[in-house]
Amino acid sequence: MNPNDKPKQHYRSNQAIIWDDTMQQAQVALWQELGKSSFLHAVLDVLEACVPVDSSGLLVFYRKQKPLSLAHRFKPFERHLHADIYSTGPYALDPQYQLFLKGCPTGAYWLVDVAPDDFYQSSYYTNFYSKIGVADSIDVLWRLDDDTALNFFMQRNANSNAFCRADLHTLQLMLPLLDAALTRHHQLASPPP
């Protein structure tokens, strides 16, 4: 058989995580901070190394009580409401929080995929979302159990470009590594029974 007669293999391009100095440093810090109080900030560093953002932070979502804010990283842009206002009531209408209540698994969730069709006419958008300067968001949710999850939020403001499918895909590529690190951290940081 002539080698030229073989059927050609069709390869597709893979999207990949850019492993630059920022990502390398973030990964090293992630594993060095396991079991320490600074670990969750190291997770945010890894997420921000994957996908550039204007702001990010961490909330603990609970089924039976209001979310707990653990970290906010707001880069300079105008916010018309204080960061902690979310936990005073708007969270109940947040499409990401509603997704959590429905029992979604650990994963990365882009607002355009989870928001209802009338999101921009909703009271949540009118009374809260439009006033904080955010134009787009992706949340990385890590389930602790049925009633609790860590919610790492990543946001872009109105003066930045929106997220795209490649951003979501990049975060999804990082999820298995983050899941392993978060699981191990939770084992180390939780007191034995």
PDB file of C-alpha atoms in Angstrom:
ATOM      1  CA  MET A   1       0.000   0.000   0.000  1.00  0.00           C
ATOM      2  CA  ASN A   2       1.324   3.378  -0.955  1.00  0.00           C
ATOM      3  CA  PRO A   3       1.700   5.699   2.106  1.00  0.00           C
ATOM      4  CA  ASN A   4      -0.065   8.395   0.134  1.00  0.00           C
ATOM      5  CA  ASP A   5      -3.156   6.156  -0.126  1.00  0.00           C
ATOM      6  CA  LYS A   6      -3.801   6.124   3.646  1.00  0.00           C
ATOM      7  CA  PRO A   7      -6.757   8.170   4.785  1.00  0.00           C
ATOM      8  CA  LYS A   8      -5.684  11.403   6.399  1.00  0.00           C
ATOM      9  CA  GLN A   9      -6.209  11.881  10.083  1.00  0.00           C
ATOM     10  CA  HIS A  10      -8.293  14.919  10.894  1.00  0.00           C
ATOM     11  CA  TYR A  11      -7.080  16.741  13.953  1.00  0.00           C
ATOM     12  CA  ARG A  12      -8.818  19.615  15.576  1.00  0.00           C
ATOM     13  CA  SER A  13      -7.108  22.482  17.315  1.00  0.00           C
ATOM     14  CA  ASN A  14      -7.248  22.363  21.071  1.00  0.00           C
ATOM     15  CA  GLN A  15      -7.813  25.409  23.154  1.00  0.00           C
ATOM     16  CA  ALA A  16      -5.298  25.486  25.925  1.00  0.00           C
ATOM     17  CA  ILE A  17      -4.382  27.203  29.130  1.00  0.00           C
ATOM     18  CA  ILE A  18      -1.524  29.631  28.643  1.00  0.00           C
ATOM     19  CA  TRP A  19       1.236  28.530  30.984  1.00  0.00           C
ATOM     20  CA  ASP A  20       3.167  31.773  31.408  1.00  0.00           C
ATOM     21  CA  ASP A  21       5.032  33.121  34.452  1.00  0.00           C
ATOM     22  CA  THR A  22       1.783  34.357  35.997  1.00  0.00           C
ATOM     23  CA  MET A  23       0.143  30.943  35.695  1.00  0.00           C
ATOM     24  CA  GLN A  24       3.247  29.153  36.964  1.00  0.00           C
ATOM     25  CA  GLN A  25       3.458  31.384  40.043  1.00  0.00           C
ATOM     26  CA  ALA A  26      -0.269  31.029  40.687  1.00  0.00           C
ATOM     27  CA  GLN A  27      -0.052  27.230  40.455  1.00  0.00           C
ATOM     28  CA  VAL A  28       2.942  27.032  42.771  1.00  0.00           C
ATOM     29  CA  ALA A  29       1.205  29.261  45.330  1.00  0.00           C
ATOM     30  CA  LEU A  30      -2.003  27.208  45.055  1.00  0.00           C
ATOM     31  CA  TRP A  31      -0.235  24.039  46.159  1.00  0.00           C
ATOM     32  CA  GLN A  32       1.931  25.805  48.758  1.00  0.00           C
ATOM     33  CA  GLU A  33      -1.143  27.319  50.423  1.00  0.00           C
ATOM     34  CA  LEU A  34      -3.082  24.065  50.841  1.00  0.00           C
ATOM     35  CA  GLY A  35      -4.607  23.926  54.319  1.00  0.00           C
ATOM     36  CA  LYS A  36      -3.766  27.582  55.037  1.00  0.00           C
ATOM     37  CA  SER A  37      -6.114  30.545  55.400  1.00  0.00           C
ATOM     38  CA  SER A  38      -4.673  32.159  52.251  1.00  0.00           C
ATOM     39  CA  PHE A  39      -5.544  29.172  50.040  1.00  0.00           C
ATOM     40  CA  LEU A  40      -8.832  30.548  48.690  1.00  0.00           C
ATOM     41  CA  HIS A  41      -7.044  33.716  47.549  1.00  0.00           C
ATOM     42  CA  ALA A  42      -4.598  31.452  45.712  1.00  0.00           C
ATOM     43  CA  VAL A  43      -7.575  29.867  43.903  1.00  0.00           C
ATOM     44  CA  LEU A  44      -8.652  33.348  42.778  1.00  0.00           C
ATOM     45  CA  ASP A  45      -5.093  33.959  41.527  1.00  0.00           C
ATOM     46  CA  VAL A  46      -5.259  30.809  39.394  1.00  0.00           C
ATOM     47  CA  LEU A  47      -8.670  31.753  37.987  1.00  0.00           C
ATOM     48  CA  GLU A  48      -7.431  35.259  37.149  1.00  0.00           C
ATOM     49  CA  ALA A  49      -4.342  33.770  35.477  1.00  0.00           C
ATOM     50  CA  CYS A  50      -6.673  31.676  33.291  1.00  0.00           C
ATOM     51  CA  VAL A  51      -9.034  34.469  32.288  1.00  0.00           C
ATOM     52  CA  PRO A  52      -8.441  38.218  32.681  1.00  0.00           C
ATOM     53  CA  VAL A  53     -11.110  40.001  34.736  1.00  0.00           C
ATOM     54  CA  ASP A  54     -11.963  43.452  36.054  1.00  0.00           C
ATOM     55  CA  SER A  55     -13.098  42.090  39.408  1.00  0.00           C
ATOM     56  CA  SER A  56     -13.401  38.802  41.219  1.00  0.00           C
ATOM     57  CA  GLY A  57     -14.266  37.435  44.592  1.00  0.00           C
ATOM     58  CA  LEU A  58     -15.567  34.594  46.670  1.00  0.00           C
ATOM     59  CA  LEU A  59     -18.896  33.931  48.303  1.00  0.00           C
ATOM     60  CA  VAL A  60     -20.131  30.960  50.273  1.00  0.00           C
ATOM     61  CA  PHE A  61     -23.596  30.029  49.032  1.00  0.00           C
ATOM     62  CA  TYR A  62     -25.947  28.456  51.558  1.00  0.00           C
ATOM     63  CA  ARG A  63     -29.347  26.973  50.914  1.00  0.00           C
ATOM     64  CA  LYS A  64     -30.881  28.159  54.204  1.00  0.00           C
ATOM     65  CA  GLN A  65     -29.121  31.452  54.924  1.00  0.00           C
ATOM     66  CA  LYS A  66     -27.732  34.462  53.104  1.00  0.00           C
ATOM     67  CA  PRO A  67     -24.376  34.142  51.307  1.00  0.00           C
ATOM     68  CA  LEU A  68     -21.182  34.938  53.186  1.00  0.00           C
ATOM     69  CA  SER A  69     -18.688  37.194  51.437  1.00  0.00           C
ATOM     70  CA  LEU A  70     -15.089  36.005  51.905  1.00  0.00           C
ATOM     71  CA  ALA A  71     -13.189  38.092  49.344  1.00  0.00           C
ATOM     72  CA  HIS A  72     -13.657  40.936  46.889  1.00  0.00           C
ATOM     73  CA  ARG A  73     -11.102  42.066  44.355  1.00  0.00           C
ATOM     74  CA  PHE A  74     -12.496  45.102  42.629  1.00  0.00           C
ATOM     75  CA  LYS A  75     -10.219  46.791  40.170  1.00  0.00           C
ATOM     76  CA  PRO A  76     -10.774  50.511  39.797  1.00  0.00           C
ATOM     77  CA  PHE A  77     -14.070  51.344  38.158  1.00  0.00           C
ATOM     78  CA  GLU A  78     -17.112  53.062  39.439  1.00  0.00           C
ATOM     79  CA  ARG A  79     -19.438  51.061  41.687  1.00  0.00           C
ATOM     80  CA  HIS A  80     -22.694  52.656  42.699  1.00  0.00           C
ATOM     81  CA  LEU A  81     -23.386  50.155  45.486  1.00  0.00           C
ATOM     82  CA  HIS A  82     -21.231  48.755  48.291  1.00  0.00           C
ATOM     83  CA  ALA A  83     -19.821  45.289  47.571  1.00  0.00           C
ATOM     84  CA  ASP A  84     -21.541  43.620  50.533  1.00  0.00           C
ATOM     85  CA  ILE A  85     -25.018  44.831  49.510  1.00  0.00           C
ATOM     86  CA  TYR A  86     -25.423  41.585  47.528  1.00  0.00           C
ATOM     87  CA  SER A  87     -25.848  39.527  50.707  1.00  0.00           C
ATOM     88  CA  THR A  88     -28.552  41.817  52.074  1.00  0.00           C
ATOM     89  CA  GLY A  89     -31.133  40.571  49.600  1.00  0.00           C
ATOM     90  CA  PRO A  90     -30.272  40.807  45.886  1.00  0.00           C
ATOM     91  CA  TYR A  91     -28.662  37.354  45.979  1.00  0.00           C
ATOM     92  CA  ALA A  92     -32.106  35.738  46.152  1.00  0.00           C
ATOM     93  CA  LEU A  93     -32.792  36.863  42.560  1.00  0.00           C
ATOM     94  CA  ASP A  94     -29.303  36.167  41.173  1.00  0.00           C
ATOM     95  CA  PRO A  95     -29.464  33.595  38.343  1.00  0.00           C
ATOM     96  CA  GLN A  96     -26.197  32.059  39.596  1.00  0.00           C
ATOM     97  CA  TYR A  97     -27.604  31.650  43.115  1.00  0.00           C
ATOM     98  CA  GLN A  98     -30.841  30.218  41.673  1.00  0.00           C
ATOM     99  CA  LEU A  99     -28.753  27.677  39.749  1.00  0.00           C
ATOM    100  CA  PHE A 100     -27.039  26.680  43.012  1.00  0.00           C
ATOM    101  CA  LEU A 101     -30.437  26.196  44.690  1.00  0.00           C
ATOM    102  CA  LYS A 102     -31.483  23.891  41.846  1.00  0.00           C
ATOM    103  CA  GLY A 103     -28.563  21.609  42.712  1.00  0.00           C
ATOM    104  CA  CYS A 104     -26.187  22.248  39.826  1.00  0.00           C
ATOM    105  CA  PRO A 105     -22.899  20.334  40.094  1.00  0.00           C
ATOM    106  CA  THR A 106     -19.446  21.821  40.568  1.00  0.00           C
ATOM    107  CA  GLY A 107     -18.611  23.733  37.400  1.00  0.00           C
ATOM    108  CA  ALA A 108     -18.067  26.998  35.573  1.00  0.00           C
ATOM    109  CA  TYR A 109     -21.250  28.874  34.692  1.00  0.00           C
ATOM    110  CA  TRP A 110     -21.442  31.846  32.347  1.00  0.00           C
ATOM    111  CA  LEU A 111     -24.217  34.340  33.006  1.00  0.00           C
ATOM    112  CA  VAL A 112     -25.369  34.301  29.366  1.00  0.00           C
ATOM    113  CA  ASP A 113     -26.046  30.568  29.715  1.00  0.00           C
ATOM    114  CA  VAL A 114     -27.925  30.676  33.031  1.00  0.00           C
ATOM    115  CA  ALA A 115     -29.775  34.010  33.020  1.00  0.00           C
ATOM    116  CA  PRO A 116     -33.425  34.023  31.974  1.00  0.00           C
ATOM    117  CA  ASP A 117     -34.345  35.577  28.631  1.00  0.00           C
ATOM    118  CA  ASP A 118     -35.782  38.644  30.383  1.00  0.00           C
ATOM    119  CA  PHE A 119     -32.684  39.171  32.568  1.00  0.00           C
ATOM    120  CA  TYR A 120     -32.136  42.758  31.392  1.00  0.00           C
ATOM    121  CA  GLN A 121     -35.723  43.647  32.300  1.00  0.00           C
ATOM    122  CA  SER A 122     -35.645  41.850  35.681  1.00  0.00           C
ATOM    123  CA  SER A 123     -35.771  43.624  39.022  1.00  0.00           C
ATOM    124  CA  TYR A 124     -32.417  41.984  39.877  1.00  0.00           C
ATOM    125  CA  TYR A 125     -30.807  43.669  36.872  1.00  0.00           C
ATOM    126  CA  THR A 126     -32.591  47.008  37.336  1.00  0.00           C
ATOM    127  CA  ASN A 127     -32.114  47.364  41.100  1.00  0.00           C
ATOM    128  CA  PHE A 128     -28.730  45.701  41.576  1.00  0.00           C
ATOM    129  CA  TYR A 129     -26.715  44.322  38.664  1.00  0.00           C
ATOM    130  CA  SER A 130     -26.861  47.442  36.477  1.00  0.00           C
ATOM    131  CA  LYS A 131     -25.717  49.594  39.413  1.00  0.00           C
ATOM    132  CA  ILE A 132     -22.508  47.729  40.234  1.00  0.00           C
ATOM    133  CA  GLY A 133     -20.799  48.381  36.908  1.00  0.00           C
ATOM    134  CA  VAL A 134     -20.637  44.731  35.868  1.00  0.00           C
ATOM    135  CA  ALA A 135     -21.491  43.800  32.291  1.00  0.00           C
ATOM    136  CA  ASP A 136     -20.662  40.079  32.261  1.00  0.00           C
ATOM    137  CA  SER A 137     -19.737  37.334  34.697  1.00  0.00           C
ATOM    138  CA  ILE A 138     -18.670  33.733  34.989  1.00  0.00           C
ATOM    139  CA  ASP A 139     -19.013  31.916  38.300  1.00  0.00           C
ATOM    140  CA  VAL A 140     -16.963  28.874  39.279  1.00  0.00           C
ATOM    141  CA  LEU A 141     -19.028  26.944  41.789  1.00  0.00           C
ATOM    142  CA  TRP A 142     -17.512  24.240  43.982  1.00  0.00           C
ATOM    143  CA  ARG A 143     -19.995  22.133  45.917  1.00  0.00           C
ATOM    144  CA  LEU A 144     -19.190  21.285  49.523  1.00  0.00           C
ATOM    145  CA  ASP A 145     -22.525  19.459  49.901  1.00  0.00           C
ATOM    146  CA  ASP A 146     -26.155  19.813  48.810  1.00  0.00           C
ATOM    147  CA  ASP A 147     -26.639  22.923  50.954  1.00  0.00           C
ATOM    148  CA  THR A 148     -23.286  24.719  50.628  1.00  0.00           C
ATOM    149  CA  ALA A 149     -20.928  25.782  47.858  1.00  0.00           C
ATOM    150  CA  LEU A 150     -17.994  28.089  47.302  1.00  0.00           C
ATOM    151  CA  ASN A 151     -18.771  30.545  44.517  1.00  0.00           C
ATOM    152  CA  PHE A 152     -15.764  32.181  42.862  1.00  0.00           C
ATOM    153  CA  PHE A 153     -17.142  35.030  40.758  1.00  0.00           C
ATOM    154  CA  MET A 154     -15.285  36.598  37.862  1.00  0.00           C
ATOM    155  CA  GLN A 155     -16.571  39.820  36.319  1.00  0.00           C
ATOM    156  CA  ARG A 156     -15.929  42.232  33.488  1.00  0.00           C
ATOM    157  CA  ASN A 157     -17.204  45.786  33.625  1.00  0.00           C
ATOM    158  CA  ALA A 158     -19.092  47.784  31.031  1.00  0.00           C
ATOM    159  CA  ASN A 159     -15.857  49.266  29.630  1.00  0.00           C
ATOM    160  CA  SER A 160     -14.351  45.841  28.870  1.00  0.00           C
ATOM    161  CA  ASN A 161     -15.195  43.206  26.321  1.00  0.00           C
ATOM    162  CA  ALA A 162     -17.566  40.444  27.376  1.00  0.00           C
ATOM    163  CA  PHE A 163     -16.421  36.904  28.110  1.00  0.00           C
ATOM    164  CA  CYS A 164     -16.476  34.416  25.236  1.00  0.00           C
ATOM    165  CA  ARG A 165     -16.800  30.637  24.862  1.00  0.00           C
ATOM    166  CA  ALA A 166     -12.994  30.314  24.859  1.00  0.00           C
ATOM    167  CA  ASP A 167     -12.880  31.921  28.336  1.00  0.00           C
ATOM    168  CA  LEU A 168     -15.454  29.463  29.640  1.00  0.00           C
ATOM    169  CA  HIS A 169     -13.626  26.556  28.010  1.00  0.00           C
ATOM    170  CA  THR A 170     -10.317  27.630  29.573  1.00  0.00           C
ATOM    171  CA  LEU A 171     -11.912  27.644  33.021  1.00  0.00           C
ATOM    172  CA  GLN A 172     -13.456  24.237  32.363  1.00  0.00           C
ATOM    173  CA  LEU A 173      -9.998  22.893  31.487  1.00  0.00           C
ATOM    174  CA  MET A 174      -8.721  24.098  34.878  1.00  0.00           C
ATOM    175  CA  LEU A 175     -11.647  22.655  36.877  1.00  0.00           C
ATOM    176  CA  PRO A 176     -10.247  19.135  37.491  1.00  0.00           C
ATOM    177  CA  LEU A 177      -7.052  20.586  38.935  1.00  0.00           C
ATOM    178  CA  LEU A 178      -8.960  23.094  41.075  1.00  0.00           C
ATOM    179  CA  ASP A 179     -11.358  20.376  42.224  1.00  0.00           C
ATOM    180  CA  ALA A 180      -8.407  18.247  43.399  1.00  0.00           C
ATOM    181  CA  ALA A 181      -6.806  21.196  45.194  1.00  0.00           C
ATOM    182  CA  LEU A 182     -10.068  22.330  46.819  1.00  0.00           C
ATOM    183  CA  THR A 183     -10.860  18.772  47.944  1.00  0.00           C
ATOM    184  CA  ARG A 184      -7.417  18.373  49.501  1.00  0.00           C
ATOM    185  CA  HIS A 185      -7.581  21.811  51.122  1.00  0.00           C
ATOM    186  CA  HIS A 186     -10.983  21.015  52.591  1.00  0.00           C
ATOM    187  CA  GLN A 187      -9.573  17.757  54.033  1.00  0.00           C
ATOM    188  CA  LEU A 188      -6.607  19.577  55.577  1.00  0.00           C
ATOM    189  CA  ALA A 189      -8.542  22.587  56.857  1.00  0.00           C
ATOM    190  CA  SER A 190     -11.503  20.677  58.341  1.00  0.00           C
ATOM    191  CA  PRO A 191     -11.109  19.337  61.849  1.00  0.00           C
ATOM    192  CA  PRO A 192     -11.186  15.543  62.117  1.00  0.00           C
ATOM    193  CA  PRO A 193     -14.498  14.047  63.339  1.00  0.00           C
TER     194      PRO A 193
END
